[in-house]
């Protein structure tokens, strides 16, 4: 259930979480047509399990699900050190401002209301994947700068030691 369809290498791995099979099918098909790998899962508990087995690049998450709603799933993701940086976009029929604020407070990066237009979903997915890639690049560059600073400090210590001898 946690696997994506095998084919060409996807540009991103997206976990699609919704308890309505028709929604899962539509979103999965639309994402795959855009070159994304989509992993459809029908429950929050399974979404958490699948995210731990294979960390997705992004999660599309329904709010209204039995057993564990999307807000709770998102809160659990954000509490997990290994999963906290995964962007979560809520997709929900709940469209009150209060519902959207609750989604952002749970850790979501965006909120799309149903019925959705796929062009909107596509644009938001692309935007948040781009932001995440830029964050990853920045973190790698920062780590490289820290390594270079350590190397510089080591060289400085060595030079000072050699000059004192």
mmCIF file of C-alpha atoms in Angstrom:
data_model
loop_
_atom_site.group_PDB
_atom_site.id
_atom_site.type_symbol
_atom_site.label_atom_id
_atom_site.label_comp_id
_atom_site.label_asym_id
_atom_site.label_seq_id
_atom_site.Cartn_x
_atom_site.Cartn_y
_atom_site.Cartn_z
ATOM 1 C CA UNK A 1 0.000 0.000 0.000
ATOM 2 C CA UNK A 2 2.942 2.372 0.650
ATOM 3 C CA UNK A 3 4.584 1.804 -2.739
ATOM 4 C CA UNK A 4 4.350 4.041 -5.741
ATOM 5 C CA UNK A 5 3.730 2.751 -9.240
ATOM 6 C CA UNK A 6 6.892 1.633 -10.997
ATOM 7 C CA UNK A 7 7.759 3.511 -14.173
ATOM 8 C CA UNK A 8 10.157 6.293 -14.975
ATOM 9 C CA UNK A 9 11.975 7.985 -12.111
ATOM 10 C CA UNK A 10 9.565 10.464 -10.522
ATOM 11 C CA UNK A 11 10.588 14.069 -9.929
ATOM 12 C CA UNK A 12 9.251 13.842 -6.343
ATOM 13 C CA UNK A 13 7.658 11.302 -4.005
ATOM 14 C CA UNK A 14 4.265 12.513 -2.788
ATOM 15 C CA UNK A 15 2.205 10.741 -0.143
ATOM 16 C CA UNK A 16 -1.518 11.252 -0.821
ATOM 17 C CA UNK A 17 -3.701 10.639 2.237
ATOM 18 C CA UNK A 18 -7.500 10.510 1.959
ATOM 19 C CA UNK A 19 -10.104 8.060 3.220
ATOM 20 C CA UNK A 20 -12.207 8.481 0.047
ATOM 21 C CA UNK A 21 -10.963 6.106 -2.688
ATOM 22 C CA UNK A 22 -12.214 8.365 -5.511
ATOM 23 C CA UNK A 23 -10.162 11.306 -4.164
ATOM 24 C CA UNK A 24 -7.086 9.095 -3.880
ATOM 25 C CA UNK A 25 -7.516 7.874 -7.455
ATOM 26 C CA UNK A 26 -8.019 11.349 -8.934
ATOM 27 C CA UNK A 27 -5.090 12.946 -7.091
ATOM 28 C CA UNK A 28 -2.772 10.005 -7.714
ATOM 29 C CA UNK A 29 -3.529 9.959 -11.422
ATOM 30 C CA UNK A 30 -3.153 13.727 -11.757
ATOM 31 C CA UNK A 31 0.182 13.759 -9.913
ATOM 32 C CA UNK A 32 1.565 10.829 -11.897
ATOM 33 C CA UNK A 33 0.613 12.572 -15.151
ATOM 34 C CA UNK A 34 2.825 15.466 -13.984
ATOM 35 C CA UNK A 35 5.781 13.111 -13.453
ATOM 36 C CA UNK A 36 5.469 12.780 -9.678
ATOM 37 C CA UNK A 37 5.542 9.520 -7.790
ATOM 38 C CA UNK A 38 2.283 9.291 -5.840
ATOM 39 C CA UNK A 39 1.691 6.888 -2.968
ATOM 40 C CA UNK A 40 -2.004 6.757 -2.070
ATOM 41 C CA UNK A 41 -2.918 5.760 1.491
ATOM 42 C CA UNK A 42 -6.441 5.655 2.991
ATOM 43 C CA UNK A 43 -5.762 6.518 6.644
ATOM 44 C CA UNK A 44 -3.707 8.689 8.941
ATOM 45 C CA UNK A 45 -2.153 5.766 10.805
ATOM 46 C CA UNK A 46 -1.026 4.181 7.549
ATOM 47 C CA UNK A 47 0.309 7.550 6.353
ATOM 48 C CA UNK A 48 2.554 7.812 9.420
ATOM 49 C CA UNK A 49 3.774 4.260 8.899
ATOM 50 C CA UNK A 50 4.462 4.822 5.183
ATOM 51 C CA UNK A 51 6.282 8.106 5.853
ATOM 52 C CA UNK A 52 8.589 6.337 8.329
ATOM 53 C CA UNK A 53 9.308 3.475 5.902
ATOM 54 C CA UNK A 54 10.033 5.785 2.948
ATOM 55 C CA UNK A 55 10.231 9.508 3.661
ATOM 56 C CA UNK A 56 8.163 11.427 1.074
ATOM 57 C CA UNK A 57 9.120 14.798 -0.373
ATOM 58 C CA UNK A 58 5.628 16.183 0.311
ATOM 59 C CA UNK A 59 2.304 15.043 1.779
ATOM 60 C CA UNK A 60 -1.198 15.910 0.535
ATOM 61 C CA UNK A 61 -3.411 15.305 3.558
ATOM 62 C CA UNK A 62 -7.175 15.186 3.968
ATOM 63 C CA UNK A 63 -8.504 16.622 7.227
ATOM 64 C CA UNK A 64 -11.744 14.704 7.814
ATOM 65 C CA UNK A 65 -10.827 11.053 8.290
ATOM 66 C CA UNK A 66 -12.063 8.492 10.817
ATOM 67 C CA UNK A 67 -9.840 7.360 13.708
ATOM 68 C CA UNK A 68 -7.170 10.057 13.229
ATOM 69 C CA UNK A 69 -7.929 13.348 11.506
ATOM 70 C CA UNK A 70 -5.435 15.173 9.306
ATOM 71 C CA UNK A 71 -4.568 17.742 11.976
ATOM 72 C CA UNK A 72 -3.490 14.978 14.349
ATOM 73 C CA UNK A 73 -1.508 13.223 11.604
ATOM 74 C CA UNK A 74 0.302 16.480 10.838
ATOM 75 C CA UNK A 75 1.038 17.138 14.525
ATOM 76 C CA UNK A 76 2.533 13.657 14.851
ATOM 77 C CA UNK A 77 4.653 14.176 11.747
ATOM 78 C CA UNK A 78 5.955 17.480 13.090
ATOM 79 C CA UNK A 79 6.762 15.865 16.462
ATOM 80 C CA UNK A 80 8.948 13.226 14.756
ATOM 81 C CA UNK A 81 12.543 14.410 14.276
ATOM 82 C CA UNK A 82 12.915 12.382 11.052
ATOM 83 C CA UNK A 83 9.659 13.613 9.485
ATOM 84 C CA UNK A 84 9.175 17.144 10.791
ATOM 85 C CA UNK A 85 10.569 18.875 7.698
ATOM 86 C CA UNK A 86 8.196 17.217 5.220
ATOM 87 C CA UNK A 87 5.850 19.874 3.806
ATOM 88 C CA UNK A 88 2.175 19.041 4.409
ATOM 89 C CA UNK A 89 -0.568 20.505 2.227
ATOM 90 C CA UNK A 90 -4.062 19.986 3.587
ATOM 91 C CA UNK A 91 -6.818 19.219 1.098
ATOM 92 C CA UNK A 92 -10.224 19.459 2.711
ATOM 93 C CA UNK A 93 -13.892 20.233 2.211
ATOM 94 C CA UNK A 94 -13.674 22.245 5.443
ATOM 95 C CA UNK A 95 -13.306 25.807 4.214
ATOM 96 C CA UNK A 96 -13.832 28.092 7.205
ATOM 97 C CA UNK A 97 -10.956 30.384 8.105
ATOM 98 C CA UNK A 98 -10.903 28.669 11.504
ATOM 99 C CA UNK A 99 -10.272 25.277 9.834
ATOM 100 C CA UNK A 100 -7.446 26.696 7.738
ATOM 101 C CA UNK A 101 -5.818 28.333 10.774
ATOM 102 C CA UNK A 102 -6.062 25.016 12.618
ATOM 103 C CA UNK A 103 -4.216 23.376 9.707
ATOM 104 C CA UNK A 104 -1.423 25.953 9.779
ATOM 105 C CA UNK A 105 -1.169 25.660 13.570
ATOM 106 C CA UNK A 106 -0.817 21.876 13.204
ATOM 107 C CA UNK A 107 2.197 22.449 10.968
ATOM 108 C CA UNK A 108 0.753 22.509 7.458
ATOM 109 C CA UNK A 109 2.383 24.738 4.843
ATOM 110 C CA UNK A 110 -0.743 25.209 2.724
ATOM 111 C CA UNK A 111 -4.466 24.472 2.603
ATOM 112 C CA UNK A 112 -6.559 23.710 -0.496
ATOM 113 C CA UNK A 113 -10.346 23.418 -0.308
ATOM 114 C CA UNK A 114 -12.429 20.774 -2.061
ATOM 115 C CA UNK A 115 -13.658 20.635 -4.676
ATOM 116 C CA UNK A 116 -10.192 21.517 -5.883
ATOM 117 C CA UNK A 117 -8.938 22.549 -9.288
ATOM 118 C CA UNK A 118 -5.942 20.462 -10.238
ATOM 119 C CA UNK A 119 -4.082 23.479 -11.656
ATOM 120 C CA UNK A 120 -4.209 25.015 -8.175
ATOM 121 C CA UNK A 121 -3.028 21.810 -6.507
ATOM 122 C CA UNK A 122 -0.256 21.452 -9.097
ATOM 123 C CA UNK A 123 0.935 25.035 -8.545
ATOM 124 C CA UNK A 124 0.979 24.647 -4.765
ATOM 125 C CA UNK A 125 2.775 21.277 -4.960
ATOM 126 C CA UNK A 126 5.416 22.713 -7.305
ATOM 127 C CA UNK A 127 5.889 25.771 -5.079
ATOM 128 C CA UNK A 128 6.353 23.794 -1.865
ATOM 129 C CA UNK A 129 8.644 21.241 -3.507
ATOM 130 C CA UNK A 130 10.776 24.115 -4.832
ATOM 131 C CA UNK A 131 10.887 25.747 -1.391
ATOM 132 C CA UNK A 132 11.904 22.440 0.210
ATOM 133 C CA UNK A 133 14.661 21.892 -2.378
ATOM 134 C CA UNK A 134 15.996 25.405 -1.734
ATOM 135 C CA UNK A 135 15.938 24.761 2.032
ATOM 136 C CA UNK A 136 17.884 21.523 1.509
ATOM 137 C CA UNK A 137 20.435 23.328 -0.677
ATOM 138 C CA UNK A 138 20.844 26.052 1.942
ATOM 139 C CA UNK A 139 21.333 23.485 4.718
ATOM 140 C CA UNK A 140 23.993 21.682 2.653
ATOM 141 C CA UNK A 141 25.793 24.939 1.908
ATOM 142 C CA UNK A 142 25.714 25.886 5.597
ATOM 143 C CA UNK A 143 27.188 22.490 6.542
ATOM 144 C CA UNK A 144 29.931 22.982 3.955
ATOM 145 C CA UNK A 145 30.726 26.449 5.333
ATOM 146 C CA UNK A 146 30.960 25.000 8.859
ATOM 147 C CA UNK A 147 33.400 22.304 7.608
ATOM 148 C CA UNK A 148 35.506 24.965 5.887
ATOM 149 C CA UNK A 149 35.558 27.080 9.069
ATOM 150 C CA UNK A 150 36.744 24.066 11.059
ATOM 151 C CA UNK A 151 39.449 23.404 8.482
ATOM 152 C CA UNK A 152 40.543 27.055 8.620
ATOM 153 C CA UNK A 153 40.677 26.915 12.443
ATOM 154 C CA UNK A 154 42.727 23.709 12.319
ATOM 155 C CA UNK A 155 45.169 25.276 9.844
ATOM 156 C CA UNK A 156 45.444 28.432 11.958
ATOM 157 C CA UNK A 157 46.213 26.365 15.063
ATOM 158 C CA UNK A 158 48.815 24.385 13.148
ATOM 159 C CA UNK A 159 50.481 27.556 11.818
ATOM 160 C CA UNK A 160 50.530 29.213 15.249
ATOM 161 C CA UNK A 161 51.988 26.043 16.758
ATOM 162 C CA UNK A 162 54.654 25.760 14.036
ATOM 163 C CA UNK A 163 55.617 29.426 14.380
ATOM 164 C CA UNK A 164 55.956 29.073 18.151
ATOM 165 C CA UNK A 165 58.304 26.103 17.769
#
